[in-house]
CSV table of C-alpha atoms in Angstrom, one decimal:
chain,number,residue,atom,x,y,z
A,553,MET,CA,-211.2,-154.1,-123.9
A,554,GLY,CA,-208.6,-157.2,-124.8
A,555,THR,CA,-207.5,-154.5,-127.9
A,556,LEU,CA,-206.9,-152.1,-125.5
A,557,GLY,CA,-204.5,-154.0,-123.3
A,558,SER,CA,-201.2,-152.4,-124.0
A,559,GLU,CA,-202.2,-149.2,-123.7
A,560,ALA,CA,-204.6,-149.6,-120.3
A,561,GLU,CA,-201.1,-151.3,-119.2
A,562,ARG,CA,-199.1,-148.0,-120.3
A,563,ALA,CA,-201.9,-145.9,-118.8
A,564,ASP,CA,-201.6,-147.8,-115.6
A,565,ILE,CA,-197.9,-146.7,-115.2
A,566,ALA,CA,-198.3,-143.2,-115.1
A,567,ASP,CA,-199.6,-141.0,-113.0
A,568,ILE,CA,-202.9,-140.0,-114.5
A,569,ARG,CA,-204.5,-137.3,-112.9
A,570,VAL,CA,-208.5,-136.4,-114.4
A,571,LEU,CA,-209.3,-133.1,-113.4
A,572,VAL,CA,-213.3,-133.0,-112.7
A,573,GLU,CA,-215.6,-130.0,-112.9
A,574,ASN,CA,-219.0,-130.7,-111.2
A,575,GLY,CA,-220.7,-127.8,-111.9
A,576,GLU,CA,-221.7,-127.5,-108.1
A,577,TYR,CA,-219.4,-126.8,-105.9
A,578,TRP,CA,-221.2,-126.6,-102.8
A,579,LEU,CA,-222.3,-130.2,-103.3
A,580,ARG,CA,-225.8,-129.7,-101.7
A,581,ASN,CA,-227.6,-131.5,-104.8
A,582,ARG,CA,-228.2,-135.1,-104.2
A,583,GLY,CA,-228.8,-135.6,-108.2
A,584,ASP,CA,-225.6,-133.8,-109.1
A,585,ILE,CA,-223.9,-136.1,-106.2
A,586,ALA,CA,-225.1,-139.4,-107.5
A,587,MET,CA,-223.5,-138.5,-111.3
A,588,MET,CA,-220.0,-138.1,-109.6
A,589,ALA,CA,-220.8,-140.8,-107.9
A,590,VAL,CA,-220.8,-143.1,-110.4
A,591,THR,CA,-218.6,-141.3,-112.8
A,592,VAL,CA,-215.9,-141.6,-110.2
A,593,GLU,CA,-216.4,-145.2,-109.9
A,594,ARG,CA,-215.7,-145.8,-113.4
A,595,LEU,CA,-212.8,-143.8,-113.6
A,596,ARG,CA,-211.3,-145.7,-110.5
A,597,ALA,CA,-212.3,-149.0,-111.8
A,598,ARG,CA,-210.1,-148.4,-114.9
A,599,TRP,CA,-207.4,-146.6,-113.5
A,600,PRO,CA,-207.1,-147.6,-110.0
A,601,ARG,CA,-203.9,-145.7,-109.2
A,602,ALA,CA,-205.2,-142.7,-110.8
A,603,ARG,CA,-206.0,-139.1,-108.9
A,604,ILE,CA,-209.4,-137.7,-109.2
A,605,GLY,CA,-209.4,-134.4,-108.1
A,606,VAL,CA,-212.8,-132.8,-107.7
A,607,LEU,CA,-213.2,-129.3,-108.1
A,608,THR,CA,-215.3,-128.2,-104.7
A,609,HIS,CA,-215.9,-125.5,-101.9
A,610,GLN,CA,-216.7,-128.4,-99.7
A,611,PRO,CA,-213.6,-130.6,-99.5
A,612,GLY,CA,-214.7,-132.2,-96.0
A,613,ILE,CA,-218.0,-132.9,-97.5
A,614,LEU,CA,-216.1,-134.8,-100.9
A,615,ARG,CA,-214.5,-136.6,-98.6
A,616,ALA,CA,-217.4,-138.1,-96.7
A,617,LEU,CA,-219.7,-138.4,-99.6
A,618,LEU,CA,-216.9,-139.3,-102.3
A,619,PRO,CA,-213.9,-141.0,-100.7
A,620,GLU,CA,-212.1,-142.5,-103.9
A,621,ALA,CA,-212.3,-138.6,-105.2
A,622,GLU,CA,-210.1,-135.7,-103.5
A,623,PRO,CA,-211.0,-132.2,-103.3
A,624,LEU,CA,-209.3,-129.4,-105.1
A,625,CYS,CA,-210.0,-126.1,-103.3
A,626,GLY,CA,-209.3,-122.7,-103.3
A,627,PRO,CA,-207.3,-120.4,-103.3
A,628,ASP,CA,-205.4,-121.6,-106.1
A,629,TRP,CA,-207.4,-125.0,-106.6
A,630,SER,CA,-204.5,-127.2,-106.8
A,631,TRP,CA,-203.2,-130.7,-106.0
A,632,GLY,CA,-202.3,-131.8,-102.8
A,633,ARG,CA,-199.1,-133.3,-101.6
A,634,ASP,CA,-197.8,-136.4,-103.6
A,635,GLY,CA,-196.0,-139.5,-102.0
A,636,TRP,CA,-196.7,-141.0,-98.9
A,637,SER,CA,-197.4,-138.1,-96.7
A,638,GLY,CA,-199.8,-137.1,-99.1
A,639,ARG,CA,-201.6,-140.6,-99.1
A,640,LEU,CA,-201.6,-140.5,-95.2
A,641,SER,CA,-203.2,-136.8,-96.0
A,642,ARG,CA,-206.0,-138.3,-97.8
A,643,THR,CA,-206.8,-141.0,-95.8
A,644,ALA,CA,-207.0,-139.4,-92.4
A,645,GLY,CA,-209.3,-136.4,-94.1
A,646,THR,CA,-211.9,-139.0,-95.4
A,647,ARG,CA,-211.5,-141.2,-92.3
A,648,LEU,CA,-212.2,-138.5,-89.9
A,649,VAL,CA,-213.1,-134.9,-91.7
A,650,GLY,CA,-215.3,-135.9,-94.0
A,651,PRO,CA,-218.2,-137.4,-91.4
A,652,ALA,CA,-217.2,-134.9,-89.0
A,653,ALA,CA,-218.1,-132.3,-92.1
A,654,LEU,CA,-221.5,-133.8,-92.8
A,655,ARG,CA,-222.8,-134.3,-89.3
A,656,TRP,CA,-222.2,-130.5,-89.2
A,657,ARG,CA,-223.5,-129.6,-91.6
A,658,ALA,CA,-226.4,-131.5,-90.7
A,659,VAL,CA,-227.1,-129.5,-87.6
A,660,THR,CA,-226.0,-125.7,-88.7
A,661,ASP,CA,-227.6,-125.7,-92.8
A,662,GLY,CA,-231.3,-125.3,-91.2
A,663,PRO,CA,-230.7,-122.0,-89.5
A,664,LYS,CA,-228.4,-120.5,-92.4
A,665,ASP,CA,-230.8,-122.1,-94.9
A,666,ARG,CA,-233.9,-119.9,-93.2
A,667,LEU,CA,-232.2,-117.0,-93.4
A,668,ARG,CA,-231.2,-117.5,-96.8
A,669,ALA,CA,-235.0,-118.4,-97.8
A,670,LEU,CA,-236.3,-115.2,-96.0
A,671,ARG,CA,-234.1,-112.7,-98.0
A,672,SER,CA,-234.7,-114.5,-101.4
A,673,ALA,CA,-238.3,-113.7,-100.7
A,674,ALA,CA,-237.8,-110.4,-99.4
A,675,ARG,CA,-235.8,-109.7,-103.1
A,676,ARG,CA,-238.8,-111.3,-104.8
A,677,ARG,CA,-241.0,-109.3,-103.1
A,678,ALA,CA,-239.4,-105.9,-103.7
A,679,ALA,CA,-239.5,-107.2,-107.5
A,680,GLY,CA,-242.8,-106.8,-107.6
A,681,PRO,CA,-245.3,-109.7,-109.4
A,682,GLY,CA,-244.1,-111.0,-112.3
A,683,GLY,CA,-240.7,-108.9,-111.5
A,684,THR,CA,-237.3,-109.8,-111.9
A,685,GLU,CA,-234.8,-109.2,-108.7
A,686,HIS,CA,-231.8,-107.7,-110.5
A,687,VAL,CA,-231.1,-106.8,-113.9
A,688,ALA,CA,-227.6,-107.1,-115.1
A,689,THR,CA,-225.6,-104.1,-116.2
A,690,PRO,CA,-223.5,-104.8,-119.2
A,691,ALA,CA,-220.2,-104.7,-117.2
A,692,GLU,CA,-221.8,-107.1,-114.7
A,693,THR,CA,-222.6,-109.7,-117.6
A,694,GLU,CA,-218.3,-110.2,-118.1
A,695,PHE,CA,-217.2,-113.2,-116.1
A,696,PRO,CA,-213.6,-113.4,-114.7
A,697,VAL,CA,-211.8,-116.2,-115.9
A,698,GLU,CA,-210.9,-118.4,-113.3
A,699,ILE,CA,-208.3,-121.1,-114.0
A,700,PRO,CA,-207.5,-123.8,-111.4
A,701,ALA,CA,-204.0,-124.5,-110.9
A,702,ALA,CA,-204.3,-128.5,-111.1
A,703,VAL,CA,-205.1,-128.1,-114.6
A,704,GLU,CA,-201.6,-127.7,-115.5
A,705,GLN,CA,-201.1,-131.3,-114.5
A,706,ALA,CA,-204.0,-132.4,-115.2
A,707,SER,CA,-203.9,-135.8,-117.8
A,708,LEU,CA,-207.5,-135.1,-118.4
A,709,VAL,CA,-210.5,-132.4,-117.6
A,710,LEU,CA,-213.7,-133.9,-117.5
A,711,ALA,CA,-216.9,-131.9,-117.1
A,712,LEU,CA,-219.5,-133.9,-115.2
A,713,GLY,CA,-223.0,-133.8,-116.6
A,714,GLY,CA,-225.9,-131.0,-114.9
A,715,GLY,CA,-228.4,-128.3,-116.4
A,716,TYR,CA,-225.4,-125.3,-116.2
A,717,MET,CA,-225.1,-125.1,-119.5
A,718,THR,CA,-227.4,-122.9,-119.9
A,719,ASP,CA,-229.3,-119.2,-119.8
A,720,VAL,CA,-230.0,-119.9,-116.0
A,721,ASP,CA,-226.5,-120.6,-114.7
A,722,ARG,CA,-224.5,-118.4,-117.0
A,723,TYR,CA,-221.7,-117.9,-114.2
A,724,GLN,CA,-221.4,-121.7,-114.4
A,725,ALA,CA,-221.0,-122.2,-117.9
A,726,HIS,CA,-218.7,-119.5,-118.7
A,727,ARG,CA,-216.3,-121.2,-116.0
A,728,THR,CA,-216.6,-124.4,-117.4
A,729,LEU,CA,-215.9,-123.0,-121.1
A,730,ASN,CA,-213.0,-120.9,-119.7
A,731,LEU,CA,-211.5,-124.3,-118.0
A,732,LEU,CA,-212.1,-126.5,-121.2
A,733,GLU,CA,-210.7,-123.7,-123.6
A,734,HIS,CA,-207.6,-123.6,-121.5
A,735,ALA,CA,-206.9,-126.8,-120.9
A,736,ARG,CA,-207.0,-127.5,-124.7
A,737,SER,CA,-204.7,-124.8,-125.3
A,738,ARG,CA,-202.1,-126.5,-123.1
A,739,GLY,CA,-202.9,-130.2,-125.1
A,740,ILE,CA,-204.9,-131.4,-122.8
A,741,PRO,CA,-207.7,-133.9,-123.6
A,742,THR,CA,-211.1,-132.3,-122.5
A,743,ALA,CA,-214.6,-134.4,-122.4
A,744,LEU,CA,-218.3,-133.4,-121.1
A,745,VAL,CA,-220.4,-136.1,-119.9
A,746,GLY,CA,-223.9,-136.6,-118.9
A,747,GLN,CA,-224.8,-132.8,-120.4
A,748,GLY,CA,-228.2,-131.1,-120.2
A,749,LEU,CA,-227.8,-128.1,-122.5
A,750,GLY,CA,-230.1,-125.3,-123.0
A,751,PRO,CA,-232.6,-123.1,-123.1
A,752,LEU,CA,-229.3,-121.2,-124.3
A,753,ARG,CA,-230.0,-118.0,-125.8
A,754,ASP,CA,-227.8,-115.2,-124.2
A,755,PRO,CA,-225.3,-113.7,-127.2
A,756,SER,CA,-222.2,-113.8,-124.9
A,757,LEU,CA,-222.7,-117.5,-123.9
A,758,VAL,CA,-224.0,-118.6,-127.3
A,759,ARG,CA,-220.6,-116.6,-128.6
A,760,ARG,CA,-218.4,-118.6,-126.2
A,761,ALA,CA,-220.1,-122.1,-126.3
A,762,ALA,CA,-219.7,-121.4,-130.5
A,763,GLU,CA,-215.9,-120.5,-129.9
A,764,VAL,CA,-215.0,-123.5,-127.5
A,765,LEU,CA,-217.3,-126.6,-128.2
A,766,PRO,CA,-215.9,-127.2,-131.5
A,767,ASP,CA,-212.7,-128.0,-129.7
A,768,VAL,CA,-213.4,-130.1,-126.9
A,769,ASP,CA,-212.7,-134.1,-127.8
A,770,PHE,CA,-216.0,-135.6,-126.8
A,771,LEU,CA,-219.3,-134.4,-126.0
A,772,ALA,CA,-222.2,-137.0,-124.3
A,773,LEU,CA,-225.8,-135.9,-124.0
A,774,ARG,CA,-228.3,-136.8,-121.2
A,775,GLU,CA,-230.9,-136.3,-124.2
A,776,GLY,CA,-231.0,-136.0,-127.5
A,777,ARG,CA,-234.1,-133.6,-127.9
A,778,ARG,CA,-232.5,-130.3,-127.6
A,779,GLY,CA,-228.4,-130.9,-127.1
A,780,PRO,CA,-227.7,-132.6,-130.7
A,781,GLU,CA,-228.9,-129.4,-132.8
A,782,LEU,CA,-227.3,-126.9,-130.3
A,783,LEU,CA,-224.4,-128.5,-130.6
A,784,SER,CA,-224.9,-128.6,-134.6
A,785,ARG,CA,-225.5,-125.0,-134.6
A,786,PHE,CA,-222.3,-124.2,-132.5
A,787,GLY,CA,-220.3,-126.5,-135.2
A,788,VAL,CA,-219.3,-129.5,-133.5
A,789,ALA,CA,-218.7,-132.0,-135.8
A,790,PRO,CA,-221.4,-135.0,-135.1
A,791,GLU,CA,-218.8,-137.7,-134.9
A,792,ARG,CA,-217.9,-135.9,-131.6
A,793,VAL,CA,-221.2,-136.0,-129.5
A,794,LEU,CA,-222.9,-139.1,-128.5
A,795,VAL,CA,-226.3,-139.4,-126.6
A,796,THR,CA,-226.4,-141.6,-123.8
A,797,GLY,CA,-228.4,-140.8,-121.0
A,798,ASP,CA,-227.3,-139.5,-118.0
A,799,ASP,CA,-225.2,-140.6,-116.0
A,800,ALA,CA,-227.1,-140.9,-112.2
A,801,VAL,CA,-229.2,-143.8,-114.4
A,802,GLU,CA,-227.4,-146.4,-113.0
A,803,PHE,CA,-227.2,-144.8,-109.9
A,804,GLY,CA,-231.0,-145.3,-109.4
A,805,TYR,CA,-231.0,-148.2,-111.2
A,806,ARG,CA,-229.0,-150.2,-109.0
A,807,LEU,CA,-231.5,-149.3,-106.1
A,808,ARG,CA,-234.4,-150.7,-107.7
A,809,GLN,CA,-236.4,-153.1,-105.3
A,810,ALA,CA,-238.2,-155.9,-106.9
A,811,LYS,CA,-241.7,-155.4,-105.2
A,812,ILE,CA,-243.5,-152.5,-106.5
A,813,GLY,CA,-243.5,-150.1,-104.3
A,814,ALA,CA,-247.1,-148.2,-102.4
A,815,ASP,CA,-246.5,-145.0,-102.1
A,816,ILE,CA,-246.3,-141.6,-103.9
A,817,GLY,CA,-243.5,-139.6,-103.7
A,818,LEU,CA,-243.2,-135.8,-103.7
A,819,CYS,CA,-241.2,-132.9,-104.5
A,820,LEU,CA,-241.6,-129.6,-105.5
A,821,ARG,CA,-238.8,-126.7,-106.4
A,822,VAL,CA,-239.7,-122.9,-105.6
A,823,ALA,CA,-236.6,-121.7,-106.8
A,824,ASP,CA,-235.5,-118.2,-108.8
A,825,TYR,CA,-235.4,-120.3,-112.0
A,826,SER,CA,-238.9,-122.1,-111.2
A,827,ARG,CA,-241.0,-119.6,-109.9
A,828,VAL,CA,-244.8,-121.4,-108.5
A,829,SER,CA,-247.5,-119.5,-107.5
A,830,ALA,CA,-249.1,-119.6,-104.1
A,831,SER,CA,-252.4,-121.2,-105.8
A,832,ALA,CA,-250.5,-123.8,-107.8
A,833,GLN,CA,-248.4,-125.1,-104.4
A,834,ALA,CA,-252.0,-125.6,-102.9
A,835,THR,CA,-253.2,-127.4,-105.8
A,836,LEU,CA,-250.4,-129.7,-105.9
A,837,GLY,CA,-250.8,-130.6,-102.3
A,838,ARG,CA,-254.3,-131.1,-102.6
A,839,VAL,CA,-254.4,-133.2,-105.4
A,840,VAL,CA,-251.4,-135.9,-104.6
A,841,ARG,CA,-253.2,-135.8,-100.9
A,842,ALA,CA,-256.4,-136.9,-102.4
A,843,CYS,CA,-255.2,-139.1,-104.4
A,844,ALA,CA,-252.8,-140.7,-102.2
A,845,GLY,CA,-255.7,-141.3,-99.5
A,846,GLN,CA,-258.3,-143.0,-102.5
A,847,VAL,CA,-255.7,-145.7,-102.9
A,848,GLY,CA,-254.3,-145.4,-99.4
A,849,ALA,CA,-250.8,-144.5,-100.1
A,850,GLY,CA,-248.3,-142.5,-98.2
A,851,VAL,CA,-246.9,-139.6,-99.2
A,852,VAL,CA,-243.2,-139.4,-99.2
A,853,PRO,CA,-241.6,-135.9,-99.3
A,854,LEU,CA,-238.2,-136.3,-101.2
A,855,ILE,CA,-235.5,-133.9,-100.7
A,856,ILE,CA,-232.8,-133.8,-103.5
A,857,SER,CA,-231.5,-130.1,-103.0
A,858,GLU,CA,-230.6,-129.1,-99.8
A,859,TYR,CA,-229.2,-125.3,-101.4
A,860,ALA,CA,-231.5,-122.9,-99.3
A,861,SER,CA,-233.4,-125.6,-98.6
A,862,GLU,CA,-235.1,-124.9,-101.5
A,863,ASP,CA,-236.7,-128.5,-102.0
A,864,ARG,CA,-237.3,-129.4,-98.0
A,865,LEU,CA,-239.2,-125.7,-97.5
A,866,SER,CA,-241.3,-126.0,-100.4
A,867,THR,CA,-242.4,-129.8,-100.2
A,868,LEU,CA,-242.9,-130.4,-96.6
A,869,PRO,CA,-245.6,-128.1,-96.0
A,870,LEU,CA,-247.8,-129.8,-98.8
A,871,LEU,CA,-247.8,-133.1,-96.6
A,872,ALA,CA,-250.4,-131.1,-93.9
A,873,GLY,CA,-253.3,-132.8,-93.3
A,874,ALA,CA,-251.8,-136.2,-95.6
A,875,ALA,CA,-253.3,-139.1,-93.7
A,876,ASP,CA,-250.0,-141.1,-93.9
A,877,ALA,CA,-247.3,-138.7,-94.3
A,878,ARG,CA,-243.8,-140.3,-94.3
A,879,PRO,CA,-240.7,-138.4,-92.9
A,880,ALA,CA,-238.0,-136.6,-94.9
A,881,VAL,CA,-234.5,-137.7,-95.0
A,882,GLY,CA,-232.4,-135.4,-92.6
A,883,ARG,CA,-230.1,-132.8,-93.9
A,884,GLY,CA,-227.0,-135.1,-93.7
A,885,GLY,CA,-229.1,-137.5,-95.7
A,886,THR,CA,-227.2,-139.1,-99.0
A,887,PRO,CA,-228.3,-139.9,-102.4
A,888,HIS,CA,-228.3,-143.2,-101.8
A,889,ASP,CA,-231.0,-142.9,-99.0
A,890,VAL,CA,-233.0,-140.6,-101.5
A,891,ALA,CA,-232.7,-143.3,-104.0
A,892,ARG,CA,-234.0,-146.1,-101.5
A,893,GLN,CA,-237.1,-143.8,-100.5
A,894,VAL,CA,-237.9,-143.6,-104.2
A,895,ALA,CA,-237.7,-147.1,-104.6
A,896,GLY,CA,-240.5,-147.4,-102.4
A,897,CYS,CA,-243.0,-145.2,-104.7
A,898,ARG,CA,-245.4,-146.7,-106.8
A,899,VAL,CA,-245.9,-142.9,-108.5
A,900,LEU,CA,-243.6,-139.9,-108.5
A,901,VAL,CA,-245.0,-136.5,-108.7
A,902,THR,CA,-241.8,-133.9,-108.8
A,903,SER,CA,-240.2,-130.6,-110.0
A,904,ALA,CA,-236.7,-131.9,-109.7
A,905,TYR,CA,-235.2,-133.4,-112.8
A,906,HIS,CA,-233.1,-136.3,-110.8
A,907,LEU,CA,-235.7,-137.7,-108.9
A,908,ALA,CA,-237.5,-138.6,-112.1
A,909,VAL,CA,-234.4,-139.8,-113.2
A,910,PHE,CA,-234.1,-142.0,-109.9
A,911,ALA,CA,-237.9,-143.2,-110.2
A,912,LEU,CA,-237.8,-144.2,-114.1
A,913,SER,CA,-234.4,-146.6,-113.8
A,914,GLN,CA,-236.2,-148.6,-111.4
A,915,GLY,CA,-239.1,-148.7,-113.4
A,916,ILE,CA,-241.5,-146.4,-111.3
A,917,PRO,CA,-243.6,-143.7,-113.4
A,918,ALA,CA,-243.1,-139.9,-112.9
A,919,VAL,CA,-244.9,-137.1,-113.1
A,920,GLY,CA,-242.9,-134.1,-114.1
A,921,ILE,CA,-244.2,-130.6,-113.0
A,922,THR,CA,-243.2,-127.8,-114.5
A,923,ALA,CA,-243.7,-123.9,-114.7
A,924,SER,CA,-240.3,-123.1,-116.9
A,925,GLU,CA,-238.6,-123.5,-120.5
A,926,TYR,CA,-236.0,-124.8,-118.3
A,927,TYR,CA,-238.0,-127.7,-117.0
A,928,ASP,CA,-240.1,-128.2,-119.9
A,929,ASP,CA,-236.7,-129.1,-121.7
A,930,LYS,CA,-235.2,-131.5,-118.7
A,931,PHE,CA,-238.6,-133.5,-118.4
A,932,HIS,CA,-239.4,-133.6,-122.4
A,933,GLY,CA,-236.0,-134.5,-123.1
A,934,LEU,CA,-236.2,-137.0,-120.5
A,935,SER,CA,-239.7,-138.8,-121.6
A,936,GLN,CA,-237.9,-138.9,-124.9
A,937,MET,CA,-235.0,-141.1,-123.1
A,938,PHE,CA,-237.5,-143.1,-121.5
A,939,GLY,CA,-240.1,-143.3,-124.3
A,940,THR,CA,-242.8,-144.3,-121.9
A,941,GLY,CA,-243.6,-143.8,-118.0
A,942,MET,CA,-243.7,-139.8,-117.9
A,943,ARG,CA,-246.2,-137.3,-117.6
A,944,ILE,CA,-245.2,-133.5,-117.9
A,945,VAL,CA,-248.2,-131.2,-116.2
A,946,HIS,CA,-247.6,-127.3,-116.3
A,947,LEU,CA,-248.5,-125.3,-113.2
A,948,ASN,CA,-249.6,-122.6,-115.5
A,949,ASP,CA,-252.5,-125.0,-116.7
A,950,PRO,CA,-255.8,-123.5,-116.1
A,951,ALA,CA,-257.2,-127.0,-115.4
A,952,LEU,CA,-254.5,-128.1,-113.3
A,953,ASP,CA,-256.7,-129.6,-110.6
A,954,GLU,CA,-258.1,-132.1,-113.2
A,955,THR,CA,-254.9,-132.4,-115.3
A,956,LEU,CA,-253.0,-133.3,-112.4
A,957,THR,CA,-255.4,-135.6,-111.0
A,958,ALA,CA,-255.6,-137.3,-114.2
A,959,ALA,CA,-251.9,-137.9,-114.4
A,960,VAL,CA,-251.5,-139.4,-111.2
A,961,ARG,CA,-254.5,-141.7,-111.6
A,962,ALA,CA,-252.9,-142.7,-115.2
A,963,SER,CA,-249.3,-143.0,-113.6
A,964,TRP,CA,-250.9,-145.1,-110.8
A,965,ALA,CA,-252.6,-147.5,-113.1
A,966,GLU,CA,-250.3,-148.4,-115.5
A,967,ALA,CA,-246.9,-148.9,-113.0
A,968,PRO,CA,-247.2,-152.5,-112.8
A,969,GLN,CA,-247.5,-152.4,-117.3
A,970,VAL,CA,-244.7,-149.6,-117.6
A,971,ARG,CA,-242.1,-151.5,-114.7
A,972,ASP,CA,-240.1,-153.9,-117.1
A,973,VAL,CA,-240.1,-151.5,-120.0
A,974,LEU,CA,-238.8,-148.5,-118.3
A,975,GLN,CA,-236.1,-150.7,-116.8
A,976,GLN,CA,-235.3,-152.3,-120.3
A,977,LYS,CA,-234.6,-148.3,-121.0
A,978,ALA,CA,-232.3,-147.7,-118.3
A,979,VAL,CA,-230.1,-150.8,-119.2
A,980,GLU,CA,-229.8,-149.5,-122.5
A,981,GLN,CA,-228.5,-145.7,-121.4
A,982,ILE,CA,-226.1,-147.0,-118.5
A,983,GLU,CA,-224.7,-149.4,-121.7
A,984,ALA,CA,-224.3,-145.9,-123.7
A,985,SER,CA,-222.7,-144.0,-120.8
A,986,ARG,CA,-220.3,-146.2,-120.4
A,987,ALA,CA,-219.4,-146.8,-123.8
A,988,GLY,CA,-219.4,-143.1,-124.0
A,989,LEU,CA,-216.9,-142.9,-121.1
A,990,GLU,CA,-214.8,-146.1,-122.9
A,991,ARG,CA,-214.1,-142.8,-125.7
A,992,VAL,CA,-213.3,-141.0,-122.6
A,993,PHE,CA,-210.2,-143.7,-121.6
A,994,ARG,CA,-209.1,-143.9,-125.0
A,995,LEU,CA,-208.4,-139.8,-125.4
A,996,VAL,CA,-206.0,-140.5,-122.6
A,997,GLU,CA,-204.8,-144.2,-123.1
A,998,SER,CA,-204.4,-143.3,-127.0
A,999,GLY,CA,-202.1,-140.2,-126.8
A,1000,PRO,CA,-198.6,-139.4,-125.4
A,1001,VAL,CA,-198.1,-139.7,-122.0
A,1002,ARG,CA,-198.1,-135.9,-120.7
A,1003,PRO,CA,-194.2,-135.0,-119.2
A,1004,GLY,CA,-194.0,-134.7,-115.7
A,1005,HIS,CA,-196.7,-137.5,-115.3
A,1006,GLN,CA,-194.5,-140.4,-114.7
A,1007,LEU,CA,-194.5,-142.4,-111.2
A,1008,GLY,CA,-191.7,-140.8,-109.4
A,1009,GLY,CA,-191.3,-137.9,-111.8
């Protein structure tokens, strides 16, 4: 840090503007919000006077959850006002609008999400067994280029981690690639951090990734199992790539408890990209309830995503009949609320990736349950990063009852032994993640200050 003193001083006198692409504009996934919170905190610590703008459809929710950032919203996605009037407006928004927006969402999301779930179920029934809801025509695979106006004044365009650079989320992948390409054409530094890549086979998406990613200044990956090989195929120079782990590792690690937990955490997600049969759902609930009863543990429903209530609607019914069922967080709950619930667990059973990140980072073993290649890659990549404490069970296993029971029991038994090892692995990933962001800082601090970004300019 000492060697960068003069550069940091120069950066501090510039009106740095960081445009953050977070991949989840509705702010309904607490794992994505945790990643964003850690990164925004690190940016603010380095550049106290910077403007950190986050692309979002939910400006009030962003102000409530991340008061250090400012929302960049439609229709043109531009920066708000400069000067004292702009600062006053942002302060008022954080103190008044944000909390009110979070309360309103907590009250109104339930009925809306139940309606979405009913519509989604109807579409799946119409598709038939093993069918898909809709097959895109060639014309529908072309995505519009939506470039936020805010990019023109950005000092840095930073794409935060997520699972969107994949065939499962082609729209967001194309949107991010278009943004990065546009920024580079303007000479603006670009970086991706905490990224999970793949599965990625769609021809148009593969072509765009190969066109754009080699010109990105720096890419930090959350796993080393798939990402590096994919980037190599796209022509990305290896010196621009670093495997750091997930940025939410630090978020979870901070909330670890000294005393080992006594509950079993449970989350099941049923979504279009994570299909789960009714029989597998029934088996999952039965096994977890039985294992909890045998060791006298409570069962904690863990809700990481509120999008269409996908975690809530799938998880809560599995607790029916449990001897000791804990309450779930409310719809207005924060990532901190869920991570603290995880801290009280001795074992976690989850089909949601970021809950496993929270658990392993706190020294808690996890059983990852998967029904898709998408989640296979997520959990196997996470397992490789921590080295132990992660068991992966496929919900299409013909011996699911026995396999899952054995995994939960083994994880419960080994919890005291793996605790310190997992927490040390978390520390190593935190250090790597911070080192990766240091490279991002240098992209701005070592380059020319962009015209028009001086204070008062």
